[in-house]
Amino acid sequence: MLGNFSYSNPTKLYFGDNALDNLAAELEKYGNNVLLVYGGGSIKKNGIYDDVIAILKKCGKTIVEDAGVMPNPTVDKLYEGCERARAGKVDFILAVGGGSVCDYAKALSISVHCNEDPWDKYYIRFEDVDNEIIPVGCVLTMVGTGSEMNGGAVITNHKQKLKIGHVFGDNVFPKFSILNPVYTYTLPEYQMVAGIYDIFNHICEQYFSGEDDNTSDYIMEGLMKSLIHSSRIAVENPKDYEARSNIMWTATWALNTLVACGKTTDWMVHMLGQSVGAYTDATHGMTLAAVSLPYYRFILPYGLQKFKRFAVNVWNVSVDGKTDEQIANEGLAAMESWMNELGLVMNITDLGATEDMLDGITDGTFIMDGGYKVLTKEEIKAVLKESM
Ligand code: NZQ
Ligand code: ZN
């Protein structure tokens, strides 16, 4: 049965190879001082920076630049950005980049006018926002996180060895996002496939929970099938517009709150992956790939019917003459061979995790209770060990 829910999503999307044409009209709705947030320079190499700057100038905006947002943005960068935004009396934040840049922009939007330490308030105490929020718009260049249409903002604190995501409410969602699939053509293959697995795992996190017969699960099966199909085309030909646009659109729907409506969700793979990320600073999607199969094989007996349904409906595993357990395991084997086909990193050792980090990574893993088995600390450590 579908549980009760309310649903809204305030982000306006512009999708397609001319989506940037809508930026000027959106910018006109906001104040004059724009903080342009971007990463390590990819947008300067591929020309997106020049196009965005030209539009900002044409709109007569005063531009303050905040460059160098790193993958897995840090709390130190957040403090620095707050200073910069205050000095520039910023009215609007334009994020041009991937999930890291979009997440950072959202974290900044609620931190600039926060009169205490935003890390403690939002990431340690998980409090709601009760101060002025600077509106954010996104021009997306890397596909995976869904940050373009959600309220999530993940920040890493290297001193405390914690990587924490807070999912904020509607007022923190981007006001608009510009999604041009062509912008993703210049992504290195490593980032492209990490993003593809991030999308897939967002769906798994919401799918592997509950046994009900509900529409959300059917939507997710469709999204997974589209993603598997398009990923194979994109790996062969990264400039296949149809495949790249399907992947971009799937990423948005995988994590813009829709598919979680009326059902419980898990998120344990992300909790494990984030803690691995806090120790290794590894690429987000790869941390998920590296822990997924040990985790799913461990919980399979507790959610057998759903793993069987996954095998049949997503991976077309035949059922004839097989036990439920065999079918379910064949589904995970099919998933594993697709992951290998993409070239994902399949263990945390290759991401830089070592035995002596295991206790710390275990301690930094939040335990969720929406999946098929609430893990104990010992079980978390065992899954991590199996992931090495
Ligand atoms: O910094 P630049 O030079 O731009 O390079 C980036 C970066 O090195 C590069 N890149 C991005 N677009 C490119 C490009 N290179 C060439 N051409 C382009 N068009 O790609 C690298 C990775 O970018 P990043 O933004 O870090 O990747 P992603 O989008 O995967 O974001 C990862 C962050 O998002 C968080 C992750 O934890 C991580 O911190 N997440 C956010 C979520 C949310 N808001 O809901 C959910 C996710 O589960 C995730 O946790
Ligand atoms: Zn993710």
mmCIF file of N, CA and C and ligand atoms in Angstrom, residues 198 202 270 284 288, ligand 2:
data_model
loop_
_atom_site.group_PDB
_atom_site.id
_atom_site.type_symbol
_atom_site.label_atom_id
_atom_site.label_comp_id
_atom_site.label_asym_id
_atom_site.label_seq_id
_atom_site.Cartn_x
_atom_site.Cartn_y
_atom_site.Cartn_z
ATOM 1 N N ASP A 198 26.062 6.289 -9.509
ATOM 2 C CA ASP A 198 25.399 7.084 -8.465
ATOM 3 C C ASP A 198 23.891 7.101 -8.718
ATOM 4 N N HIS A 202 21.023 5.535 -6.340
ATOM 5 C CA HIS A 202 19.932 6.322 -5.749
ATOM 6 C C HIS A 202 18.613 5.569 -5.901
ATOM 7 N N HIS A 270 24.749 4.581 0.743
ATOM 8 C CA HIS A 270 25.279 5.952 0.805
ATOM 9 C C HIS A 270 25.950 6.258 2.135
ATOM 10 N N HIS A 284 32.520 10.061 -5.329
ATOM 11 C CA HIS A 284 31.307 9.566 -4.667
ATOM 12 C C HIS A 284 30.744 8.280 -5.285
ATOM 13 N N LEU A 288 30.279 4.177 -3.731
ATOM 14 C CA LEU A 288 29.028 3.400 -3.686
ATOM 15 C C LEU A 288 29.210 2.060 -4.385
HETATM 16 ZN ZN ZN B 2 24.736 9.446 -4.445
#
